[in-house]
């Protein structure tokens, strides 16, 4: 089967600094990819390039059979197909939860209000937040707001979801509820690209770990190989801080979330 997403010889500079260097990465429909690597290695930039928030320098980036680096790409349209959730949730403070969720489907996608609302309510139920439908963002915890941000993205019916450290700003007790939502999407077969520092989660959820350093991909392996037998000295060094993860029980078969 053809890849849904394919970076080929992909390069990105900020000024003189090359932050992505010859990236070759294929993602198939339904795959769950976790991107790991030290701070500044280019993880966020890679995801941002995929939805046109950063402009590529050269190479190729194919999505669903289309070359996105061609002139004339409609990035607004691409962003309906590829949802992205960040560390901060950016909900509109003056709108309640339901209105936040319906903004994209009604204003951008011009969908039928009842159909969009039914979907939004079903997704709210799925993340356990039906009772927050009429609440305003300030009345919600960080973990609840982040789950709403995920639902807001899902309401656009994307083909792929990108998650960039979505739990990094949350109190520890709220991390699990957000990771469980992502775990559920993975279990349902959604295509996911995830940047996270939650190593146990990465090991449990990923079909493949992509390890980056200095703007390059150094390793791509299934998590059971990456965490127990990393191939490069750089990955070994990176993983030393997380040595407990290799000792965790094998969870990738069941894809059950084994948090710390
Ligand atoms: N808008 C920008 N202008 C200039 N340089 C940038 C910009 N955004 C990122 N960089 C640089 O590009 C490199 C890659 O940054 P990026 O944010 O992609 O790293 P990261 O792997 O996501 O790091 P972290 O784990 O800290 O989030 C870094 O050296 C960073 O300083
Ligand atoms: Mg980042």
PDB file of C-alpha atoms and ligand atoms in Angstrom:
ATOM      1  CA  UNK A   1       0.000   0.000   0.000  1.00  0.00           C
ATOM      2  CA  UNK A   2       1.208   3.514  -0.754  1.00  0.00           C
ATOM      3  CA  UNK A   3       2.202   5.755   2.122  1.00  0.00           C
ATOM      4  CA  UNK A   4      -0.368   8.299   3.238  1.00  0.00           C
ATOM      5  CA  UNK A   5       2.450  10.695   4.129  1.00  0.00           C
ATOM      6  CA  UNK A   6       5.905  10.655   2.630  1.00  0.00           C
ATOM      7  CA  UNK A   7       8.805  13.003   3.299  1.00  0.00           C
ATOM      8  CA  UNK A   8      11.655  12.488   0.839  1.00  0.00           C
ATOM      9  CA  UNK A   9      14.993  14.292   1.083  1.00  0.00           C
ATOM     10  CA  UNK A  10      13.149  16.961   3.014  1.00  0.00           C
ATOM     11  CA  UNK A  11      15.127  20.007   4.175  1.00  0.00           C
ATOM     12  CA  UNK A  12      14.211  23.022   6.262  1.00  0.00           C
ATOM     13  CA  UNK A  13      16.353  26.008   7.272  1.00  0.00           C
ATOM     14  CA  UNK A  14      15.804  28.805   9.734  1.00  0.00           C
ATOM     15  CA  UNK A  15      18.154  31.415   8.292  1.00  0.00           C
ATOM     16  CA  UNK A  16      21.550  29.740   8.041  1.00  0.00           C
ATOM     17  CA  UNK A  17      20.638  26.934  10.421  1.00  0.00           C
ATOM     18  CA  UNK A  18      19.495  23.694   8.839  1.00  0.00           C
ATOM     19  CA  UNK A  19      16.909  22.273  11.242  1.00  0.00           C
ATOM     20  CA  UNK A  20      15.664  19.380   9.091  1.00  0.00           C
ATOM     21  CA  UNK A  21      18.229  17.539   7.059  1.00  0.00           C
ATOM     22  CA  UNK A  22      17.370  14.937   4.442  1.00  0.00           C
ATOM     23  CA  UNK A  23      14.271  13.635   6.193  1.00  0.00           C
ATOM     24  CA  UNK A  24      12.940  10.390   4.674  1.00  0.00           C
ATOM     25  CA  UNK A  25       9.792   9.248   6.432  1.00  0.00           C
ATOM     26  CA  UNK A  26       6.828   7.212   5.277  1.00  0.00           C
ATOM     27  CA  UNK A  27       3.610   6.886   7.243  1.00  0.00           C
ATOM     28  CA  UNK A  28       0.925   4.431   6.192  1.00  0.00           C
ATOM     29  CA  UNK A  29      -2.765   4.774   6.928  1.00  0.00           C
ATOM     30  CA  UNK A  30      -3.484   3.575  10.446  1.00  0.00           C
ATOM     31  CA  UNK A  31       0.110   3.740  11.629  1.00  0.00           C
ATOM     32  CA  UNK A  32       0.996   5.302  14.960  1.00  0.00           C
ATOM     33  CA  UNK A  33       4.385   7.005  14.833  1.00  0.00           C
ATOM     34  CA  UNK A  34       6.047   8.477  17.896  1.00  0.00           C
ATOM     35  CA  UNK A  35       8.851  10.940  17.239  1.00  0.00           C
ATOM     36  CA  UNK A  36      11.476  11.144  19.964  1.00  0.00           C
ATOM     37  CA  UNK A  37      14.663  13.119  20.304  1.00  0.00           C
ATOM     38  CA  UNK A  38      16.411  15.773  22.365  1.00  0.00           C
ATOM     39  CA  UNK A  39      15.161  19.329  22.627  1.00  0.00           C
ATOM     40  CA  UNK A  40      15.822  21.339  19.480  1.00  0.00           C
ATOM     41  CA  UNK A  41      16.289  18.321  17.202  1.00  0.00           C
ATOM     42  CA  UNK A  42      13.438  19.413  14.921  1.00  0.00           C
ATOM     43  CA  UNK A  43      10.411  17.383  16.053  1.00  0.00           C
ATOM     44  CA  UNK A  44       7.967  20.298  16.198  1.00  0.00           C
ATOM     45  CA  UNK A  45       9.314  21.776  12.991  1.00  0.00           C
ATOM     46  CA  UNK A  46       8.709  18.490  11.188  1.00  0.00           C
ATOM     47  CA  UNK A  47       5.054  18.397  12.270  1.00  0.00           C
ATOM     48  CA  UNK A  48       4.572  22.086  11.529  1.00  0.00           C
ATOM     49  CA  UNK A  49       5.945  21.654   7.997  1.00  0.00           C
ATOM     50  CA  UNK A  50       3.352  18.964   7.394  1.00  0.00           C
ATOM     51  CA  UNK A  51       0.527  21.466   7.818  1.00  0.00           C
ATOM     52  CA  UNK A  52       2.295  24.402   6.221  1.00  0.00           C
ATOM     53  CA  UNK A  53       2.954  26.369   9.408  1.00  0.00           C
ATOM     54  CA  UNK A  54       6.608  26.377   8.364  1.00  0.00           C
ATOM     55  CA  UNK A  55       7.795  26.686   4.797  1.00  0.00           C
ATOM     56  CA  UNK A  56      10.010  23.873   3.547  1.00  0.00           C
ATOM     57  CA  UNK A  57      13.288  24.581   1.805  1.00  0.00           C
ATOM     58  CA  UNK A  58      13.563  21.596  -0.522  1.00  0.00           C
ATOM     59  CA  UNK A  59      12.742  17.946  -1.014  1.00  0.00           C
ATOM     60  CA  UNK A  60       9.368  16.337  -1.349  1.00  0.00           C
ATOM     61  CA  UNK A  61       6.351  16.016   0.917  1.00  0.00           C
ATOM     62  CA  UNK A  62       3.532  13.869  -0.361  1.00  0.00           C
ATOM     63  CA  UNK A  63       0.171  13.578   1.352  1.00  0.00           C
ATOM     64  CA  UNK A  64      -2.580  11.316   0.040  1.00  0.00           C
ATOM     65  CA  UNK A  65      -1.031  11.323  -3.419  1.00  0.00           C
ATOM     66  CA  UNK A  66      -0.482  15.076  -3.599  1.00  0.00           C
ATOM     67  CA  UNK A  67       2.849  16.910  -3.543  1.00  0.00           C
ATOM     68  CA  UNK A  68       2.374  19.567  -0.884  1.00  0.00           C
ATOM     69  CA  UNK A  69       5.533  21.495  -1.739  1.00  0.00           C
ATOM     70  CA  UNK A  70       4.137  22.407  -5.139  1.00  0.00           C
ATOM     71  CA  UNK A  71       3.081  26.000  -5.500  1.00  0.00           C
ATOM     72  CA  UNK A  72      -0.634  26.452  -5.152  1.00  0.00           C
ATOM     73  CA  UNK A  73      -1.152  24.026  -2.272  1.00  0.00           C
ATOM     74  CA  UNK A  74      -4.224  25.111  -0.318  1.00  0.00           C
ATOM     75  CA  UNK A  75      -2.897  24.743   3.238  1.00  0.00           C
ATOM     76  CA  UNK A  76      -6.254  25.650   4.749  1.00  0.00           C
ATOM     77  CA  UNK A  77      -7.678  22.621   3.021  1.00  0.00           C
ATOM     78  CA  UNK A  78      -4.737  20.445   4.085  1.00  0.00           C
ATOM     79  CA  UNK A  79      -5.319  21.489   7.699  1.00  0.00           C
ATOM     80  CA  UNK A  80      -8.820  20.088   7.511  1.00  0.00           C
ATOM     81  CA  UNK A  81      -7.322  16.720   6.571  1.00  0.00           C
ATOM     82  CA  UNK A  82      -4.448  16.849   9.056  1.00  0.00           C
ATOM     83  CA  UNK A  83      -5.425  17.971  12.553  1.00  0.00           C
ATOM     84  CA  UNK A  84      -2.793  19.222  14.964  1.00  0.00           C
ATOM     85  CA  UNK A  85      -2.957  19.653  18.731  1.00  0.00           C
ATOM     86  CA  UNK A  86      -0.295  21.593  20.590  1.00  0.00           C
ATOM     87  CA  UNK A  87       0.888  21.987  24.152  1.00  0.00           C
ATOM     88  CA  UNK A  88      -1.418  24.971  24.639  1.00  0.00           C
ATOM     89  CA  UNK A  89      -5.008  24.453  23.654  1.00  0.00           C
ATOM     90  CA  UNK A  90      -6.067  27.855  22.248  1.00  0.00           C
ATOM     91  CA  UNK A  91      -9.778  27.484  22.925  1.00  0.00           C
ATOM     92  CA  UNK A  92     -11.732  30.693  22.409  1.00  0.00           C
ATOM     93  CA  UNK A  93     -12.348  31.984  25.954  1.00  0.00           C
ATOM     94  CA  UNK A  94     -15.586  33.796  25.111  1.00  0.00           C
ATOM     95  CA  UNK A  95     -17.242  30.734  23.580  1.00  0.00           C
ATOM     96  CA  UNK A  96     -18.597  27.728  25.398  1.00  0.00           C
ATOM     97  CA  UNK A  97     -17.327  24.246  24.647  1.00  0.00           C
ATOM     98  CA  UNK A  98     -19.945  23.387  22.041  1.00  0.00           C
ATOM     99  CA  UNK A  99     -19.441  26.658  20.154  1.00  0.00           C
ATOM    100  CA  UNK A 100     -15.679  26.105  20.180  1.00  0.00           C
ATOM    101  CA  UNK A 101     -16.246  22.655  18.717  1.00  0.00           C
ATOM    102  CA  UNK A 102     -18.689  23.793  16.029  1.00  0.00           C
ATOM    103  CA  UNK A 103     -16.683  26.736  14.759  1.00  0.00           C
ATOM    104  CA  UNK A 104     -14.609  24.742  12.241  1.00  0.00           C
ATOM    105  CA  UNK A 105     -17.368  22.409  11.016  1.00  0.00           C
ATOM    106  CA  UNK A 106     -19.859  25.275  10.503  1.00  0.00           C
ATOM    107  CA  UNK A 107     -17.695  28.232   9.460  1.00  0.00           C
ATOM    108  CA  UNK A 108     -14.940  26.463   7.559  1.00  0.00           C
ATOM    109  CA  UNK A 109     -16.592  23.286   6.346  1.00  0.00           C
ATOM    110  CA  UNK A 110     -20.102  24.765   5.987  1.00  0.00           C
ATOM    111  CA  UNK A 111     -21.688  21.629   7.355  1.00  0.00           C
ATOM    112  CA  UNK A 112     -25.197  21.107   8.556  1.00  0.00           C
ATOM    113  CA  UNK A 113     -25.551  22.342  12.146  1.00  0.00           C
ATOM    114  CA  UNK A 114     -27.476  19.377  13.472  1.00  0.00           C
ATOM    115  CA  UNK A 115     -25.128  16.835  11.906  1.00  0.00           C
ATOM    116  CA  UNK A 116     -22.062  18.684  13.222  1.00  0.00           C
ATOM    117  CA  UNK A 117     -23.595  19.028  16.685  1.00  0.00           C
ATOM    118  CA  UNK A 118     -24.460  15.331  16.842  1.00  0.00           C
ATOM    119  CA  UNK A 119     -20.891  14.473  16.003  1.00  0.00           C
ATOM    120  CA  UNK A 120     -19.488  16.967  18.530  1.00  0.00           C
ATOM    121  CA  UNK A 121     -21.726  15.577  21.267  1.00  0.00           C
ATOM    122  CA  UNK A 122     -20.766  11.993  20.450  1.00  0.00           C
ATOM    123  CA  UNK A 123     -17.075  12.909  20.623  1.00  0.00           C
ATOM    124  CA  UNK A 124     -17.594  14.785  23.888  1.00  0.00           C
ATOM    125  CA  UNK A 125     -19.189  11.678  25.334  1.00  0.00           C
ATOM    126  CA  UNK A 126     -16.279   9.634  24.143  1.00  0.00           C
ATOM    127  CA  UNK A 127     -13.767  11.723  26.064  1.00  0.00           C
ATOM    128  CA  UNK A 128     -16.028  11.773  29.124  1.00  0.00           C
ATOM    129  CA  UNK A 129     -16.954  15.460  28.931  1.00  0.00           C
ATOM    130  CA  UNK A 130     -20.619  15.510  27.917  1.00  0.00           C
ATOM    131  CA  UNK A 131     -21.466  17.475  31.033  1.00  0.00           C
ATOM    132  CA  UNK A 132     -19.101  20.291  29.979  1.00  0.00           C
ATOM    133  CA  UNK A 133     -20.894  21.067  26.735  1.00  0.00           C
ATOM    134  CA  UNK A 134     -22.087  24.490  27.905  1.00  0.00           C
ATOM    135  CA  UNK A 135     -19.075  25.358  30.075  1.00  0.00           C
ATOM    136  CA  UNK A 136     -16.566  28.047  29.194  1.00  0.00           C
ATOM    137  CA  UNK A 137     -12.882  27.165  28.893  1.00  0.00           C
ATOM    138  CA  UNK A 138     -11.957  28.998  32.119  1.00  0.00           C
ATOM    139  CA  UNK A 139     -14.289  26.655  34.010  1.00  0.00           C
ATOM    140  CA  UNK A 140     -12.324  23.590  32.887  1.00  0.00           C
ATOM    141  CA  UNK A 141      -9.112  22.019  34.128  1.00  0.00           C
ATOM    142  CA  UNK A 142      -6.070  21.912  31.868  1.00  0.00           C
ATOM    143  CA  UNK A 143      -6.654  18.242  31.139  1.00  0.00           C
ATOM    144  CA  UNK A 144     -10.286  18.890  30.266  1.00  0.00           C
ATOM    145  CA  UNK A 145      -9.366  21.798  27.999  1.00  0.00           C
ATOM    146  CA  UNK A 146      -6.794  19.657  26.228  1.00  0.00           C
ATOM    147  CA  UNK A 147      -9.360  16.896  25.660  1.00  0.00           C
ATOM    148  CA  UNK A 148     -11.714  19.543  24.223  1.00  0.00           C
ATOM    149  CA  UNK A 149      -8.910  20.740  21.939  1.00  0.00           C
ATOM    150  CA  UNK A 150      -8.488  17.177  20.689  1.00  0.00           C
ATOM    151  CA  UNK A 151     -12.236  16.846  20.091  1.00  0.00           C
ATOM    152  CA  UNK A 152     -12.252  20.184  18.272  1.00  0.00           C
ATOM    153  CA  UNK A 153      -9.681  18.794  15.864  1.00  0.00           C
ATOM    154  CA  UNK A 154     -11.538  15.496  15.467  1.00  0.00           C
ATOM    155  CA  UNK A 155     -14.745  17.376  14.603  1.00  0.00           C
ATOM    156  CA  UNK A 156     -13.130  18.277  11.276  1.00  0.00           C
ATOM    157  CA  UNK A 157     -12.885  14.553  10.389  1.00  0.00           C
ATOM    158  CA  UNK A 158      -9.166  14.641   9.669  1.00  0.00           C
ATOM    159  CA  UNK A 159      -7.356  11.711   8.087  1.00  0.00           C
ATOM    160  CA  UNK A 160      -4.369  12.186  10.372  1.00  0.00           C
ATOM    161  CA  UNK A 161      -3.792  13.708  13.793  1.00  0.00           C
ATOM    162  CA  UNK A 162      -0.544  15.304  14.929  1.00  0.00           C
ATOM    163  CA  UNK A 163       0.140  15.716  18.638  1.00  0.00           C
ATOM    164  CA  UNK A 164       3.013  17.906  19.797  1.00  0.00           C
ATOM    165  CA  UNK A 165       3.714  17.423  23.498  1.00  0.00           C
ATOM    166  CA  UNK A 166       0.051  17.802  24.344  1.00  0.00           C
ATOM    167  CA  UNK A 167       0.578  16.790  27.971  1.00  0.00           C
ATOM    168  CA  UNK A 168       3.725  18.817  28.628  1.00  0.00           C
ATOM    169  CA  UNK A 169       1.914  21.698  30.313  1.00  0.00           C
ATOM    170  CA  UNK A 170      -0.468  19.578  32.376  1.00  0.00           C
ATOM    171  CA  UNK A 171      -0.339  18.654  36.042  1.00  0.00           C
ATOM    172  CA  UNK A 172       0.679  15.016  36.405  1.00  0.00           C
ATOM    173  CA  UNK A 173      -2.757  13.832  37.465  1.00  0.00           C
ATOM    174  CA  UNK A 174      -4.258  15.159  34.215  1.00  0.00           C
ATOM    175  CA  UNK A 175      -1.723  13.604  31.900  1.00  0.00           C
ATOM    176  CA  UNK A 176      -3.269  10.159  31.977  1.00  0.00           C
ATOM    177  CA  UNK A 177      -6.772  11.247  30.951  1.00  0.00           C
ATOM    178  CA  UNK A 178      -5.368  12.970  27.858  1.00  0.00           C
ATOM    179  CA  UNK A 179      -3.061  10.096  26.923  1.00  0.00           C
ATOM    180  CA  UNK A 180      -5.988   7.700  27.217  1.00  0.00           C
ATOM    181  CA  UNK A 181      -7.897   9.694  24.617  1.00  0.00           C
ATOM    182  CA  UNK A 182      -4.955   9.426  22.233  1.00  0.00           C
ATOM    183  CA  UNK A 183      -4.623   5.739  23.043  1.00  0.00           C
ATOM    184  CA  UNK A 184      -8.277   5.296  22.096  1.00  0.00           C
ATOM    185  CA  UNK A 185      -7.713   6.960  18.721  1.00  0.00           C
ATOM    186  CA  UNK A 186      -4.762   4.648  18.102  1.00  0.00           C
ATOM    187  CA  UNK A 187      -6.849   1.638  18.998  1.00  0.00           C
ATOM    188  CA  UNK A 188      -9.514   2.762  16.525  1.00  0.00           C
ATOM    189  CA  UNK A 189      -6.942   2.736  13.750  1.00  0.00           C
ATOM    190  CA  UNK A 190      -6.447   6.450  13.268  1.00  0.00           C
ATOM    191  CA  UNK A 191      -3.172   7.583  11.705  1.00  0.00           C
ATOM    192  CA  UNK A 192      -1.197   9.446  14.355  1.00  0.00           C
ATOM    193  CA  UNK A 193       2.122  11.285  14.568  1.00  0.00           C
ATOM    194  CA  UNK A 194       2.971  11.967  18.167  1.00  0.00           C
ATOM    195  CA  UNK A 195       5.762  13.948  19.788  1.00  0.00           C
ATOM    196  CA  UNK A 196       5.955  13.202  23.494  1.00  0.00           C
ATOM    197  CA  UNK A 197       8.315  12.964  26.416  1.00  0.00           C
ATOM    198  CA  UNK A 198       6.115  10.315  28.047  1.00  0.00           C
ATOM    199  CA  UNK A 199       8.291   7.319  27.300  1.00  0.00           C
ATOM    200  CA  UNK A 200       6.058   4.634  28.773  1.00  0.00           C
ATOM    201  CA  UNK A 201       3.194   5.981  26.696  1.00  0.00           C
ATOM    202  CA  UNK A 202       5.414   6.096  23.605  1.00  0.00           C
ATOM    203  CA  UNK A 203       6.357   2.488  24.074  1.00  0.00           C
ATOM    204  CA  UNK A 204       2.774   1.409  24.598  1.00  0.00           C
ATOM    205  CA  UNK A 205       1.124   3.319  21.763  1.00  0.00           C
ATOM    206  CA  UNK A 206       3.668   3.379  18.923  1.00  0.00           C
ATOM    207  CA  UNK A 207       3.860   1.050  15.967  1.00  0.00           C
ATOM    208  CA  UNK A 208       7.181   2.717  15.186  1.00  0.00           C
ATOM    209  CA  UNK A 209       9.529   5.037  17.013  1.00  0.00           C
ATOM    210  CA  UNK A 210      11.303   7.660  14.923  1.00  0.00           C
ATOM    211  CA  UNK A 211      14.382   8.948  16.726  1.00  0.00           C
ATOM    212  CA  UNK A 212      15.767  12.322  15.622  1.00  0.00           C
ATOM    213  CA  UNK A 213      18.870  14.259  16.476  1.00  0.00           C
ATOM    214  CA  UNK A 214      20.279  17.414  14.906  1.00  0.00           C
ATOM    215  CA  UNK A 215      17.553  17.588  12.250  1.00  0.00           C
ATOM    216  CA  UNK A 216      18.106  14.031  11.021  1.00  0.00           C
ATOM    217  CA  UNK A 217      16.285  10.777  11.562  1.00  0.00           C
ATOM    218  CA  UNK A 218      18.797   8.401  13.141  1.00  0.00           C
ATOM    219  CA  UNK A 219      16.573   5.393  13.822  1.00  0.00           C
ATOM    220  CA  UNK A 220      13.144   4.057  12.917  1.00  0.00           C
ATOM    221  CA  UNK A 221      12.189   0.882  14.719  1.00  0.00           C
ATOM    222  CA  UNK A 222       9.315  -0.809  16.508  1.00  0.00           C
ATOM    223  CA  UNK A 223       9.259   0.268  20.170  1.00  0.00           C
ATOM    224  CA  UNK A 224      10.304  -3.109  21.527  1.00  0.00           C
ATOM    225  CA  UNK A 225      13.527  -2.807  19.546  1.00  0.00           C
ATOM    226  CA  UNK A 226      14.083   0.889  20.087  1.00  0.00           C
ATOM    227  CA  UNK A 227      13.680   0.770  23.859  1.00  0.00           C
ATOM    228  CA  UNK A 228      15.608  -2.434  24.489  1.00  0.00           C
ATOM    229  CA  UNK A 229      18.208  -2.396  21.750  1.00  0.00           C
ATOM    230  CA  UNK A 230      18.753   1.105  20.292  1.00  0.00           C
ATOM    231  CA  UNK A 231      21.006   1.020  17.272  1.00  0.00           C
ATOM    232  CA  UNK A 232      22.909   4.276  17.661  1.00  0.00           C
ATOM    233  CA  UNK A 233      25.066   5.624  20.484  1.00  0.00           C
ATOM    234  CA  UNK A 234      23.006   8.818  20.396  1.00  0.00           C
ATOM    235  CA  UNK A 235      19.760   6.950  21.045  1.00  0.00           C
ATOM    236  CA  UNK A 236      21.400   4.899  23.801  1.00  0.00           C
ATOM    237  CA  UNK A 237      22.531   8.107  25.449  1.00  0.00           C
ATOM    238  CA  UNK A 238      19.053   9.629  25.077  1.00  0.00           C
ATOM    239  CA  UNK A 239      17.418   6.564  26.587  1.00  0.00           C
ATOM    240  CA  UNK A 240      19.714   6.351  29.600  1.00  0.00           C
ATOM    241  CA  UNK A 241      17.482   8.886  31.322  1.00  0.00           C
ATOM    242  CA  UNK A 242      14.515   6.601  30.722  1.00  0.00           C
ATOM    243  CA  UNK A 243      16.074   3.210  31.417  1.00  0.00           C
ATOM    244  CA  UNK A 244      13.010   2.090  33.389  1.00  0.00           C
ATOM    245  CA  UNK A 245      10.976   1.982  30.171  1.00  0.00           C
ATOM    246  CA  UNK A 246      12.929  -0.949  28.753  1.00  0.00           C
ATOM    247  CA  UNK A 247      12.055  -2.892  31.889  1.00  0.00           C
ATOM    248  CA  UNK A 248       8.310  -2.336  31.552  1.00  0.00           C
ATOM    249  CA  UNK A 249       6.131  -5.292  30.669  1.00  0.00           C
ATOM    250  CA  UNK A 250       5.547  -5.763  26.972  1.00  0.00           C
ATOM    251  CA  UNK A 251       2.393  -3.846  26.163  1.00  0.00           C
ATOM    252  CA  UNK A 252       2.575  -3.219  22.462  1.00  0.00           C
ATOM    253  CA  UNK A 253       0.620  -6.337  21.539  1.00  0.00           C
ATOM    254  CA  UNK A 254      -2.488  -5.301  23.395  1.00  0.00           C
ATOM    255  CA  UNK A 255      -1.811  -1.591  23.049  1.00  0.00           C
ATOM    256  CA  UNK A 256      -3.051  -1.172  26.566  1.00  0.00           C
ATOM    257  CA  UNK A 257      -1.736   1.890  28.277  1.00  0.00           C
ATOM    258  CA  UNK A 258       0.709   1.037  31.042  1.00  0.00           C
ATOM    259  CA  UNK A 259       1.473   4.294  32.687  1.00  0.00           C
ATOM    260  CA  UNK A 260       4.074   4.672  35.361  1.00  0.00           C
TER     261      UNK A 260
HETATM  262  N1  LIG B   1      10.681  30.201  14.301  1.00  0.00           N
HETATM  263  C1  LIG B   1      11.962  29.836  14.438  1.00  0.00           C
HETATM  264  N2  LIG B   1      12.953  30.652  14.053  1.00  0.00           N
HETATM  265  C2  LIG B   1      14.259  30.287  14.164  1.00  0.00           C
HETATM  266  N3  LIG B   1      14.660  29.100  14.648  1.00  0.00           N
HETATM  267  C3  LIG B   1      13.720  28.240  15.044  1.00  0.00           C
HETATM  268  C4  LIG B   1      12.320  28.562  14.966  1.00  0.00           C
HETATM  269  N4  LIG B   1      11.613  27.504  15.443  1.00  0.00           N
HETATM  270  C5  LIG B   1      12.536  26.581  15.798  1.00  0.00           C
HETATM  271  N5  LIG B   1      13.782  27.004  15.564  1.00  0.00           N
HETATM  272  C6  LIG B   1      15.017  26.250  15.786  1.00  0.00           C
HETATM  273  O1  LIG B   1      14.901  25.041  15.047  1.00  0.00           O
HETATM  274  C7  LIG B   1      15.431  23.956  15.765  1.00  0.00           C
HETATM  275  C8  LIG B   1      14.383  22.874  15.906  1.00  0.00           C
HETATM  276  O2  LIG B   1      13.338  23.366  16.732  1.00  0.00           O
HETATM  277  P1  LIG B   1      12.082  22.495  17.104  1.00  0.00           P
HETATM  278  O3  LIG B   1      11.160  23.398  17.841  1.00  0.00           O
HETATM  279  O4  LIG B   1      11.570  21.832  15.898  1.00  0.00           O
HETATM  280  O5  LIG B   1      12.721  21.423  18.094  1.00  0.00           O
HETATM  281  P2  LIG B   1      12.008  20.296  18.974  1.00  0.00           P
HETATM  282  O6  LIG B   1      12.671  19.033  18.642  1.00  0.00           O
HETATM  283  O7  LIG B   1      10.550  20.400  18.808  1.00  0.00           O
HETATM  284  O8  LIG B   1      12.446  20.721  20.463  1.00  0.00           O
HETATM  285  P3  LIG B   1      11.618  20.601  21.853  1.00  0.00           P
HETATM  286  O9  LIG B   1      11.720  19.166  22.290  1.00  0.00           O
HETATM  287  O10 LIG B   1      12.364  21.531  22.771  1.00  0.00           O
HETATM  288  O11 LIG B   1      10.221  21.050  21.600  1.00  0.00           O
HETATM  289  C9  LIG B   1      15.942  24.522  17.084  1.00  0.00           C
HETATM  290  O12 LIG B   1      17.309  24.760  16.971  1.00  0.00           O
HETATM  291  C10 LIG B   1      15.188  25.808  17.222  1.00  0.00           C
HETATM  292  O13 LIG B   1      15.912  26.734  17.955  1.00  0.00           O
HETATM  293 MG1  LIG B   2       8.977  20.885  20.091  1.00  0.00          MG
END
